[in-house]
mmCIF file of C-alpha atoms and ligand atoms in Angstrom:
data_model
loop_
_atom_site.group_PDB
_atom_site.id
_atom_site.type_symbol
_atom_site.label_atom_id
_atom_site.label_comp_id
_atom_site.label_asym_id
_atom_site.label_seq_id
_atom_site.Cartn_x
_atom_site.Cartn_y
_atom_site.Cartn_z
ATOM 1 C CA UNK A 678 -4.942 -79.437 167.761
ATOM 2 C CA UNK A 679 -8.439 -78.771 167.433
ATOM 3 C CA UNK A 680 -9.914 -82.035 165.834
ATOM 4 C CA UNK A 681 -13.478 -81.207 163.596
ATOM 5 C CA UNK A 682 -16.076 -83.276 162.374
ATOM 6 C CA UNK A 683 -18.807 -83.418 160.656
ATOM 7 C CA UNK A 684 -21.336 -84.620 158.226
ATOM 8 C CA UNK A 685 -23.986 -84.172 155.476
ATOM 9 C CA UNK A 686 -26.625 -86.981 155.490
ATOM 10 C CA UNK A 687 -27.123 -88.647 151.739
ATOM 11 C CA UNK A 688 -30.846 -87.594 151.337
ATOM 12 C CA UNK A 689 -29.971 -85.742 148.501
ATOM 13 C CA UNK A 690 -28.346 -83.003 146.030
ATOM 14 C CA UNK A 691 -26.476 -80.495 148.395
ATOM 15 C CA UNK A 692 -27.938 -76.722 147.764
ATOM 16 C CA UNK A 693 -27.183 -73.602 148.268
ATOM 17 C CA UNK A 694 -28.591 -72.781 151.635
ATOM 18 C CA UNK A 695 -26.063 -76.567 152.724
ATOM 19 C CA UNK A 696 -23.261 -75.459 151.003
ATOM 20 C CA UNK A 697 -23.100 -71.542 152.546
ATOM 21 C CA UNK A 698 -23.977 -72.724 155.575
ATOM 22 C CA UNK A 699 -23.129 -76.521 156.318
ATOM 23 C CA UNK A 700 -20.298 -76.885 153.945
ATOM 24 C CA UNK A 701 -18.425 -73.909 153.165
ATOM 25 C CA UNK A 702 -18.031 -72.914 157.362
ATOM 26 C CA UNK A 703 -16.778 -76.532 157.809
ATOM 27 C CA UNK A 704 -14.035 -76.133 155.043
ATOM 28 C CA UNK A 705 -12.499 -72.877 156.095
ATOM 29 C CA UNK A 706 -12.113 -74.920 159.488
ATOM 30 C CA UNK A 707 -10.242 -76.837 158.303
ATOM 31 C CA UNK A 708 -8.064 -74.638 156.754
ATOM 32 C CA UNK A 709 -6.899 -73.131 160.665
ATOM 33 C CA UNK A 710 -3.482 -74.222 160.863
ATOM 34 C CA UNK A 711 -3.428 -76.656 163.351
ATOM 35 C CA UNK A 712 -6.989 -77.886 163.040
ATOM 36 C CA UNK A 713 -7.442 -81.262 161.897
ATOM 37 C CA UNK A 714 -11.290 -82.270 159.826
ATOM 38 C CA UNK A 715 -12.655 -85.314 159.621
ATOM 39 C CA UNK A 716 -15.767 -84.964 156.953
ATOM 40 C CA UNK A 717 -17.993 -87.662 156.836
ATOM 41 C CA UNK A 718 -21.540 -88.371 154.400
ATOM 42 C CA UNK A 719 -23.721 -90.040 156.315
ATOM 43 C CA UNK A 720 -25.214 -92.631 153.881
ATOM 44 C CA UNK A 721 -26.997 -94.398 157.553
ATOM 45 C CA UNK A 722 -28.280 -91.382 158.310
ATOM 46 C CA UNK A 723 -29.738 -90.868 155.576
ATOM 47 C CA UNK A 724 -30.892 -94.736 155.499
ATOM 48 C CA UNK A 725 -33.923 -93.721 156.860
ATOM 49 C CA UNK A 726 -35.231 -92.170 154.284
ATOM 50 C CA UNK A 727 -33.880 -92.814 151.076
ATOM 51 C CA UNK A 728 -35.256 -97.093 149.833
ATOM 52 C CA UNK A 729 -33.790 -96.631 146.540
ATOM 53 C CA UNK A 730 -29.808 -97.976 146.601
ATOM 54 C CA UNK A 731 -29.562 -96.074 142.943
ATOM 55 C CA UNK A 732 -30.438 -93.166 144.214
ATOM 56 C CA UNK A 733 -29.094 -93.488 147.503
ATOM 57 C CA UNK A 734 -25.104 -94.023 145.654
ATOM 58 C CA UNK A 735 -25.774 -90.851 143.436
ATOM 59 C CA UNK A 736 -26.246 -89.025 146.847
ATOM 60 C CA UNK A 737 -23.148 -89.976 148.233
ATOM 61 C CA UNK A 738 -20.967 -89.280 144.957
ATOM 62 C CA UNK A 739 -23.022 -85.979 145.074
ATOM 63 C CA UNK A 740 -22.483 -84.691 148.251
ATOM 64 C CA UNK A 741 -18.628 -85.947 147.975
ATOM 65 C CA UNK A 742 -18.089 -83.972 144.739
ATOM 66 C CA UNK A 743 -19.591 -80.986 146.765
ATOM 67 C CA UNK A 744 -17.372 -81.413 149.430
ATOM 68 C CA UNK A 745 -13.713 -81.257 147.047
ATOM 69 C CA UNK A 746 -15.401 -78.870 144.846
ATOM 70 C CA UNK A 747 -15.560 -76.840 147.888
ATOM 71 C CA UNK A 748 -11.863 -77.481 148.116
ATOM 72 C CA UNK A 749 -11.786 -80.226 151.004
ATOM 73 C CA UNK A 750 -7.785 -80.959 150.945
ATOM 74 C CA UNK A 751 -8.138 -84.658 151.472
ATOM 75 C CA UNK A 752 -4.395 -84.625 152.272
ATOM 76 C CA UNK A 753 -4.467 -82.964 155.724
ATOM 77 C CA UNK A 754 -7.653 -84.046 156.120
ATOM 78 C CA UNK A 755 -10.633 -87.111 156.171
ATOM 79 C CA UNK A 756 -12.803 -87.767 154.106
ATOM 80 C CA UNK A 757 -14.749 -90.639 154.477
ATOM 81 C CA UNK A 758 -18.079 -92.502 154.149
ATOM 82 C CA UNK A 759 -19.861 -94.247 156.865
ATOM 83 C CA UNK A 760 -20.410 -97.032 155.709
ATOM 84 C CA UNK A 761 -17.376 -97.186 154.977
ATOM 85 C CA UNK A 762 -15.909 -97.475 158.349
ATOM 86 C CA UNK A 763 -19.112 -99.536 160.891
ATOM 87 C CA UNK A 764 -17.154 -99.560 163.886
ATOM 88 C CA UNK A 765 -19.656 -97.212 164.217
ATOM 89 C CA UNK A 766 -22.971 -99.271 164.400
ATOM 90 C CA UNK A 767 -21.014 -100.927 167.092
ATOM 91 C CA UNK A 768 -19.986 -97.927 169.354
ATOM 92 C CA UNK A 769 -24.113 -96.615 169.078
ATOM 93 C CA UNK A 770 -25.026 -100.200 169.606
ATOM 94 C CA UNK A 771 -22.956 -100.188 173.180
ATOM 95 C CA UNK A 772 -24.476 -96.112 173.582
ATOM 96 C CA UNK A 773 -28.359 -97.468 173.131
ATOM 97 C CA UNK A 774 -28.179 -99.892 176.456
ATOM 98 C CA UNK A 775 -27.024 -96.089 177.710
ATOM 99 C CA UNK A 776 -29.367 -94.115 176.406
ATOM 100 C CA UNK A 777 -32.635 -93.343 178.503
ATOM 101 C CA UNK A 778 -36.112 -94.002 176.250
ATOM 102 C CA UNK A 779 -37.411 -90.549 177.403
ATOM 103 C CA UNK A 780 -33.956 -88.681 175.893
ATOM 104 C CA UNK A 781 -34.754 -90.016 172.467
ATOM 105 C CA UNK A 782 -38.258 -89.578 172.556
ATOM 106 C CA UNK A 783 -38.216 -85.840 173.013
ATOM 107 C CA UNK A 784 -35.699 -85.810 169.794
ATOM 108 C CA UNK A 785 -37.083 -82.919 167.200
ATOM 109 C CA UNK A 786 -36.720 -85.329 164.540
ATOM 110 C CA UNK A 787 -38.495 -87.848 165.890
ATOM 111 C CA UNK A 788 -41.477 -85.771 167.642
ATOM 112 C CA UNK A 789 -42.456 -84.243 164.489
ATOM 113 C CA UNK A 790 -42.726 -87.304 162.655
ATOM 114 C CA UNK A 791 -44.508 -88.622 165.767
ATOM 115 C CA UNK A 792 -48.099 -87.778 164.487
ATOM 116 C CA UNK A 793 -48.075 -91.063 161.925
ATOM 117 C CA UNK A 794 -46.515 -93.486 164.108
ATOM 118 C CA UNK A 795 -46.652 -96.570 161.917
ATOM 119 C CA UNK A 796 -44.215 -94.300 159.456
ATOM 120 C CA UNK A 797 -41.225 -93.552 161.947
ATOM 121 C CA UNK A 798 -38.129 -96.864 161.804
ATOM 122 C CA UNK A 799 -36.545 -97.251 164.588
ATOM 123 C CA UNK A 800 -33.496 -96.409 162.532
ATOM 124 C CA UNK A 801 -34.865 -92.785 163.205
ATOM 125 C CA UNK A 802 -36.557 -93.170 166.168
ATOM 126 C CA UNK A 803 -32.240 -93.824 167.573
ATOM 127 C CA UNK A 804 -31.432 -91.854 164.779
ATOM 128 C CA UNK A 805 -29.178 -88.923 167.418
ATOM 129 C CA UNK A 806 -27.658 -92.457 168.872
ATOM 130 C CA UNK A 807 -25.730 -93.464 165.676
ATOM 131 C CA UNK A 808 -24.944 -89.440 165.462
ATOM 132 C CA UNK A 809 -23.231 -89.367 168.704
ATOM 133 C CA UNK A 810 -20.888 -92.717 167.420
ATOM 134 C CA UNK A 811 -20.144 -90.519 165.280
ATOM 135 C CA UNK A 812 -18.460 -87.993 166.850
ATOM 136 C CA UNK A 813 -17.019 -89.505 169.991
ATOM 137 C CA UNK A 814 -15.967 -92.122 168.064
ATOM 138 C CA UNK A 815 -12.561 -90.019 166.844
ATOM 139 C CA UNK A 816 -12.697 -87.887 169.816
ATOM 140 C CA UNK A 817 -13.799 -84.940 168.060
ATOM 141 C CA UNK A 818 -12.942 -81.302 169.607
ATOM 142 C CA UNK A 819 -15.527 -79.391 167.722
ATOM 143 C CA UNK A 820 -18.472 -80.365 165.108
ATOM 144 C CA UNK A 821 -19.914 -77.657 162.791
ATOM 145 C CA UNK A 822 -23.678 -78.011 162.068
ATOM 146 C CA UNK A 823 -26.504 -75.632 161.255
ATOM 147 C CA UNK A 824 -28.734 -73.870 164.384
ATOM 148 C CA UNK A 825 -31.612 -77.154 164.158
ATOM 149 C CA UNK A 826 -28.879 -79.342 165.107
ATOM 150 C CA UNK A 827 -28.323 -78.499 168.667
ATOM 151 C CA UNK A 828 -29.863 -80.637 170.409
ATOM 152 C CA UNK A 829 -28.406 -83.896 168.768
ATOM 153 C CA UNK A 830 -25.472 -82.196 169.812
ATOM 154 C CA UNK A 831 -26.287 -81.416 173.646
ATOM 155 C CA UNK A 832 -27.486 -86.035 173.415
ATOM 156 C CA UNK A 833 -24.020 -86.812 172.245
ATOM 157 C CA UNK A 834 -22.745 -85.068 174.709
ATOM 158 C CA UNK A 835 -25.040 -86.426 177.526
ATOM 159 C CA UNK A 836 -24.208 -89.658 175.755
ATOM 160 C CA UNK A 837 -20.757 -89.427 175.904
ATOM 161 C CA UNK A 838 -20.910 -88.425 179.588
ATOM 162 C CA UNK A 839 -22.927 -90.834 180.730
ATOM 163 C CA UNK A 840 -20.766 -93.568 179.474
ATOM 164 C CA UNK A 841 -16.988 -91.854 181.227
ATOM 165 C CA UNK A 842 -19.096 -91.535 184.242
ATOM 166 C CA UNK A 843 -20.302 -94.991 184.251
ATOM 167 C CA UNK A 844 -16.940 -96.629 182.374
ATOM 168 C CA UNK A 845 -14.752 -94.590 183.560
ATOM 169 C CA UNK A 846 -12.898 -91.778 181.665
ATOM 170 C CA UNK A 847 -13.508 -92.808 177.774
ATOM 171 C CA UNK A 848 -14.382 -90.064 175.380
ATOM 172 C CA UNK A 849 -14.140 -86.460 174.655
ATOM 173 C CA UNK A 850 -16.896 -84.274 175.322
ATOM 174 C CA UNK A 851 -18.059 -83.001 171.846
ATOM 175 C CA UNK A 852 -18.672 -79.149 171.914
ATOM 176 C CA UNK A 853 -21.531 -77.660 168.894
ATOM 177 C CA UNK A 854 -19.899 -74.932 166.282
ATOM 178 C CA UNK A 855 -22.876 -72.354 165.679
ATOM 179 C CA UNK A 856 -22.010 -70.163 163.750
ATOM 180 C CA UNK A 857 -23.585 -67.253 164.077
ATOM 181 C CA UNK A 858 -22.393 -64.886 160.974
ATOM 182 C CA UNK A 859 -24.020 -67.612 159.089
ATOM 183 C CA UNK A 860 -27.811 -67.049 158.324
ATOM 184 C CA UNK A 861 -30.985 -69.567 157.402
ATOM 185 C CA UNK A 862 -30.646 -69.267 154.282
ATOM 186 C CA UNK A 863 -34.209 -68.817 152.741
ATOM 187 C CA UNK A 864 -35.907 -70.418 149.328
ATOM 188 C CA UNK A 865 -37.386 -70.245 146.116
ATOM 189 C CA UNK A 866 -40.935 -69.714 148.483
ATOM 190 C CA UNK A 867 -39.320 -67.541 151.004
ATOM 191 C CA UNK A 868 -39.654 -71.039 153.589
ATOM 192 C CA UNK A 869 -36.388 -71.775 154.955
ATOM 193 C CA UNK A 870 -34.339 -73.611 152.317
ATOM 194 C CA UNK A 871 -34.886 -77.727 152.565
ATOM 195 C CA UNK A 872 -35.154 -81.174 150.094
ATOM 196 C CA UNK A 873 -38.080 -81.666 152.214
ATOM 197 C CA UNK A 874 -39.723 -78.341 150.892
ATOM 198 C CA UNK A 875 -39.022 -78.398 147.291
ATOM 199 C CA UNK A 876 -37.495 -75.475 147.411
ATOM 200 C CA UNK A 877 -34.295 -75.673 146.161
ATOM 201 C CA UNK A 878 -31.435 -73.777 144.381
ATOM 202 C CA UNK A 879 -29.110 -76.380 142.941
ATOM 203 C CA UNK A 880 -26.257 -75.070 141.385
ATOM 204 C CA UNK A 881 -25.360 -77.764 140.276
ATOM 205 C CA UNK A 882 -27.824 -78.838 137.229
ATOM 206 C CA UNK A 883 -26.650 -77.233 133.953
ATOM 207 C CA UNK A 884 -27.413 -73.595 133.108
ATOM 208 C CA UNK A 885 -30.340 -74.391 131.334
ATOM 209 C CA UNK A 886 -31.647 -76.221 134.161
ATOM 210 C CA UNK A 887 -30.712 -73.710 137.054
ATOM 211 C CA UNK A 888 -32.137 -71.202 134.004
ATOM 212 C CA UNK A 889 -35.708 -73.302 134.441
ATOM 213 C CA UNK A 890 -34.424 -73.370 138.794
ATOM 214 C CA UNK A 891 -34.043 -69.933 139.316
ATOM 215 C CA UNK A 892 -37.163 -68.294 137.033
ATOM 216 C CA UNK A 893 -39.190 -70.869 139.270
ATOM 217 C CA UNK A 894 -38.455 -68.184 142.474
ATOM 218 C CA UNK A 895 -41.873 -66.959 143.386
ATOM 219 C CA UNK A 896 -42.765 -63.178 143.467
ATOM 220 C CA UNK A 897 -44.784 -60.812 143.662
ATOM 221 C CA UNK A 898 -47.611 -59.107 140.757
ATOM 222 C CA UNK A 899 -45.467 -55.865 141.487
ATOM 223 C CA UNK A 900 -46.028 -53.997 137.184
ATOM 224 C CA UNK A 901 -42.523 -53.943 135.835
ATOM 225 C CA UNK A 902 -42.071 -49.709 135.546
ATOM 226 C CA UNK A 903 -43.217 -49.586 139.896
ATOM 227 C CA UNK A 904 -40.510 -49.511 142.530
ATOM 228 C CA UNK A 905 -39.710 -53.161 143.946
ATOM 229 C CA UNK A 906 -39.626 -53.337 147.882
ATOM 230 C CA UNK A 907 -36.884 -55.728 147.542
ATOM 231 C CA UNK A 908 -37.077 -56.671 151.285
ATOM 232 C CA UNK A 909 -39.277 -58.960 150.430
ATOM 233 C CA UNK A 910 -38.249 -60.232 147.884
ATOM 234 C CA UNK A 911 -36.984 -64.209 147.747
ATOM 235 C CA UNK A 912 -35.123 -63.038 144.473
ATOM 236 C CA UNK A 913 -33.103 -60.447 146.451
ATOM 237 C CA UNK A 914 -32.791 -63.195 149.637
ATOM 238 C CA UNK A 915 -30.761 -65.251 147.864
ATOM 239 C CA UNK A 916 -28.814 -62.931 145.764
ATOM 240 C CA UNK A 917 -27.943 -61.569 148.914
ATOM 241 C CA UNK A 918 -27.182 -64.388 150.840
ATOM 242 C CA UNK A 919 -23.952 -64.642 148.909
ATOM 243 C CA UNK A 920 -23.511 -61.659 146.868
ATOM 244 C CA UNK A 921 -20.831 -59.316 147.293
ATOM 245 C CA UNK A 922 -21.875 -55.510 149.924
ATOM 246 C CA UNK A 923 -20.913 -53.748 146.236
ATOM 247 C CA UNK A 924 -23.015 -55.631 144.114
ATOM 248 C CA UNK A 925 -25.668 -56.178 146.917
ATOM 249 C CA UNK A 926 -26.048 -51.926 147.191
ATOM 250 C CA UNK A 927 -26.249 -52.219 143.068
ATOM 251 C CA UNK A 928 -28.882 -54.238 143.148
ATOM 252 C CA UNK A 929 -31.006 -52.586 145.695
ATOM 253 C CA UNK A 930 -31.012 -49.101 143.666
ATOM 254 C CA UNK A 931 -32.636 -50.970 141.145
ATOM 255 C CA UNK A 932 -35.086 -52.164 142.839
ATOM 256 C CA UNK A 933 -35.692 -48.883 144.512
ATOM 257 C CA UNK A 934 -35.285 -47.107 140.696
ATOM 258 C CA UNK A 935 -38.337 -48.755 139.469
ATOM 259 C CA UNK A 936 -38.307 -50.733 134.933
ATOM 260 C CA UNK A 937 -36.426 -53.612 136.608
ATOM 261 C CA UNK A 938 -38.357 -56.087 137.049
ATOM 262 C CA UNK A 939 -38.465 -59.892 138.728
ATOM 263 C CA UNK A 940 -37.847 -61.574 135.317
ATOM 264 C CA UNK A 941 -34.283 -58.837 134.924
ATOM 265 C CA UNK A 942 -33.202 -59.642 138.938
ATOM 266 C CA UNK A 943 -33.109 -63.611 138.311
ATOM 267 C CA UNK A 944 -30.698 -62.939 135.813
ATOM 268 C CA UNK A 945 -29.019 -60.614 138.181
ATOM 269 C CA UNK A 946 -29.078 -63.682 140.057
ATOM 270 C CA UNK A 947 -28.335 -66.734 137.871
ATOM 271 C CA UNK A 948 -25.390 -64.935 135.788
ATOM 272 C CA UNK A 949 -23.719 -64.586 139.816
ATOM 273 C CA UNK A 950 -24.710 -67.857 140.300
ATOM 274 C CA UNK A 951 -22.975 -68.731 136.844
ATOM 275 C CA UNK A 952 -20.133 -66.701 137.887
ATOM 276 C CA UNK A 953 -20.013 -67.269 141.459
ATOM 277 C CA UNK A 954 -19.167 -71.286 141.761
ATOM 278 C CA UNK A 955 -18.198 -71.542 137.516
ATOM 279 C CA UNK A 956 -14.514 -73.235 139.508
ATOM 280 C CA UNK A 957 -16.685 -75.638 141.864
ATOM 281 C CA UNK A 958 -19.572 -76.409 139.364
ATOM 282 C CA UNK A 959 -16.320 -77.549 136.885
ATOM 283 C CA UNK A 960 -14.961 -79.352 139.554
ATOM 284 C CA UNK A 961 -18.167 -80.469 140.650
ATOM 285 C CA UNK A 962 -18.182 -82.141 137.537
ATOM 286 C CA UNK A 963 -15.775 -83.685 136.955
ATOM 287 C CA UNK A 964 -16.125 -85.127 140.116
ATOM 288 C CA UNK A 965 -19.438 -87.056 138.842
ATOM 289 C CA UNK A 966 -17.606 -88.021 135.667
ATOM 290 C CA UNK A 967 -15.216 -89.622 136.891
ATOM 291 C CA UNK A 968 -16.565 -91.302 140.338
ATOM 292 C CA UNK A 969 -13.626 -93.612 140.294
ATOM 293 C CA UNK A 970 -11.883 -91.463 141.529
ATOM 294 C CA UNK A 971 -14.043 -90.636 144.051
ATOM 295 C CA UNK A 972 -13.771 -94.169 144.684
ATOM 296 C CA UNK A 973 -10.037 -93.538 145.705
ATOM 297 C CA UNK A 974 -10.348 -90.618 147.284
ATOM 298 C CA UNK A 975 -13.264 -92.322 149.805
ATOM 299 C CA UNK A 976 -11.133 -95.319 149.592
ATOM 300 C CA UNK A 977 -7.826 -93.000 151.316
ATOM 301 C CA UNK A 978 -10.631 -91.903 153.520
ATOM 302 C CA UNK A 979 -12.426 -95.023 154.321
ATOM 303 C CA UNK A 980 -8.879 -96.322 155.685
ATOM 304 C CA UNK A 981 -7.390 -93.721 157.644
ATOM 305 C CA UNK A 982 -11.307 -93.518 159.347
ATOM 306 C CA UNK A 983 -10.953 -97.171 160.001
ATOM 307 C CA UNK A 984 -7.644 -96.973 161.746
ATOM 308 C CA UNK A 985 -8.705 -94.798 164.352
ATOM 309 C CA UNK A 986 -12.348 -96.471 164.870
ATOM 310 C CA UNK A 987 -10.748 -99.567 165.549
ATOM 311 C CA UNK A 988 -7.975 -98.310 167.778
ATOM 312 C CA UNK A 989 -10.457 -96.704 170.155
ATOM 313 C CA UNK A 990 -12.804 -99.625 169.981
ATOM 314 C CA UNK A 991 -10.399 -101.790 171.540
ATOM 315 C CA UNK A 992 -10.846 -99.763 174.150
ATOM 316 C CA UNK A 993 -14.365 -99.266 174.771
ATOM 317 C CA UNK A 994 -14.687 -103.211 174.403
ATOM 318 C CA UNK A 995 -12.344 -103.596 177.481
ATOM 319 C CA UNK A 996 -14.049 -100.911 179.183
ATOM 320 C CA UNK A 997 -17.297 -102.734 179.432
ATOM 321 C CA UNK A 998 -16.258 -106.207 180.222
ATOM 322 C CA UNK A 999 -15.802 -107.505 177.067
HETATM 323 P P1 ADP B 510 -32.235 -80.408 154.046
HETATM 324 O O1 ADP B 510 -32.719 -79.119 155.382
HETATM 325 O O2 ADP B 510 -31.876 -79.493 153.474
HETATM 326 O O3 ADP B 510 -32.301 -81.132 154.538
HETATM 327 P P2 ADP B 510 -30.510 -80.788 156.078
HETATM 328 O O4 ADP B 510 -30.734 -81.046 157.174
HETATM 329 O O5 ADP B 510 -29.297 -82.294 155.310
HETATM 330 O O6 ADP B 510 -31.218 -80.253 155.033
HETATM 331 O O7 ADP B 510 -28.175 -80.618 156.562
HETATM 332 C C1 ADP B 510 -27.475 -80.099 156.322
HETATM 333 C C2 ADP B 510 -26.720 -78.479 156.813
HETATM 334 O O8 ADP B 510 -26.727 -77.566 155.955
HETATM 335 C C3 ADP B 510 -26.990 -78.625 158.352
HETATM 336 O O9 ADP B 510 -26.008 -78.664 159.331
HETATM 337 C C4 ADP B 510 -28.349 -77.495 158.164
HETATM 338 O O10 ADP B 510 -27.441 -76.840 159.433
HETATM 339 C C5 ADP B 510 -26.866 -76.593 156.960
HETATM 340 N N1 ADP B 510 -28.396 -76.416 156.334
HETATM 341 C C6 ADP B 510 -29.339 -76.672 155.745
HETATM 342 N N2 ADP B 510 -30.443 -75.867 155.167
HETATM 343 C C7 ADP B 510 -29.695 -74.516 155.029
HETATM 344 C C8 ADP B 510 -30.964 -73.564 154.857
HETATM 345 N N3 ADP B 510 -31.367 -73.103 154.662
HETATM 346 N N4 ADP B 510 -29.517 -71.904 155.613
HETATM 347 C C9 ADP B 510 -27.912 -72.773 155.883
HETATM 348 N N5 ADP B 510 -28.539 -73.722 156.323
HETATM 349 C C10 ADP B 510 -29.119 -75.108 156.057
HETATM 350 N N1 LIG B 511 -27.864 -85.349 161.387
HETATM 351 C C1 LIG B 511 -26.976 -84.011 160.143
HETATM 352 C C2 LIG B 511 -27.583 -83.341 159.717
HETATM 353 O O1 LIG B 511 -28.934 -83.899 159.281
HETATM 354 C C3 LIG B 511 -26.516 -85.481 159.637
HETATM 355 C C4 LIG B 511 -25.079 -85.447 160.894
HETATM 356 C C5 LIG B 511 -25.319 -87.413 161.032
HETATM 357 C C6 LIG B 511 -23.633 -85.152 161.497
HETATM 358 N N2 LIG B 511 -23.944 -87.803 162.026
HETATM 359 C C7 LIG B 511 -23.240 -86.650 162.421
HETATM 360 C C8 LIG B 511 -23.533 -84.195 161.512
HETATM 361 C C9 LIG B 511 -21.995 -86.064 163.102
HETATM 362 C C10 LIG B 511 -22.663 -83.795 162.542
HETATM 363 C C11 LIG B 511 -21.706 -84.704 163.256
HETATM 364 O O2 LIG B 511 -26.975 -82.400 159.525
#
């Protein structure tokens, strides 16, 4: 049996890039027979950037609703909120005491922001240590993440090995599970789709706002009548990230034939988003309107995760000399 674990920060509503790059592949892995998955909402990590309690709470529900809308089976697996299992912060402290300063100073997540040190909080600096605790507390084997998380996973492996070396064999050494078939999805401006670039497609918006979201995709000024280059078109790139091969081939032909404007292409993308994610959008809205149901599901997950975490911490405490 393999134990799969991954987390998504509650720093916004999951966008099409998060869904195709992280959420769908993690759910596919959870369905493989013999696998057990733990998925959690990394609200403690989100606290390094989100300082508004209402927004944090809303984002947490939004991430939970997304996992459920995409079919995560909480009978077979565990879905929980990171902050509901505070054991993780205890393990994080023990790991902090084994973490060399230069290792953290070398993390991309810190280095990217280190030009303005006054803006870097200690939580952001020690972010990879909490992430390590998230993983090894549950003896997870495989961690499905995007390529941007590889360095954090290397640190998690190093710290788990260091603990095992110092105190004797205690933790499973986790392995990243990077899906090479999953491309980085580009955003409305052609850069990587990301909450921090404000260029996302939010499939959970209502039809009217989703239309506005799609209409805002940046295109060039090739006149309507002329054939168009699909390969560098942001609308086409987003469409081809989730359309069938047949739909993609048809759209290519329309671009090449001319008399097909970017407005037409955007309408095709909008229709496909609405058709392809019909069930997920309905389920998502259901959960967002019934957050007490989300609370119940998260409570069950928190209880299961707490049990596992407490068992492991007992062993850890005795190993370190408490
Ligand atoms: P964001 O860049 O929007 O803040 P996160 O860093 O919170 O996204 O990423 C959460 C997960 O979604 C990670 O596993 C990451 O690899 C994946 N992911 C984020 N953006 C994309 C994208 N544009 N294409 C594919 N996967 C993505
Ligand atoms: N750092 C991850 C991200 O930003 C989120 C995360 C926190 C995570 N803890 C984790 C991912 C543990 C995998 C395993 O996407």
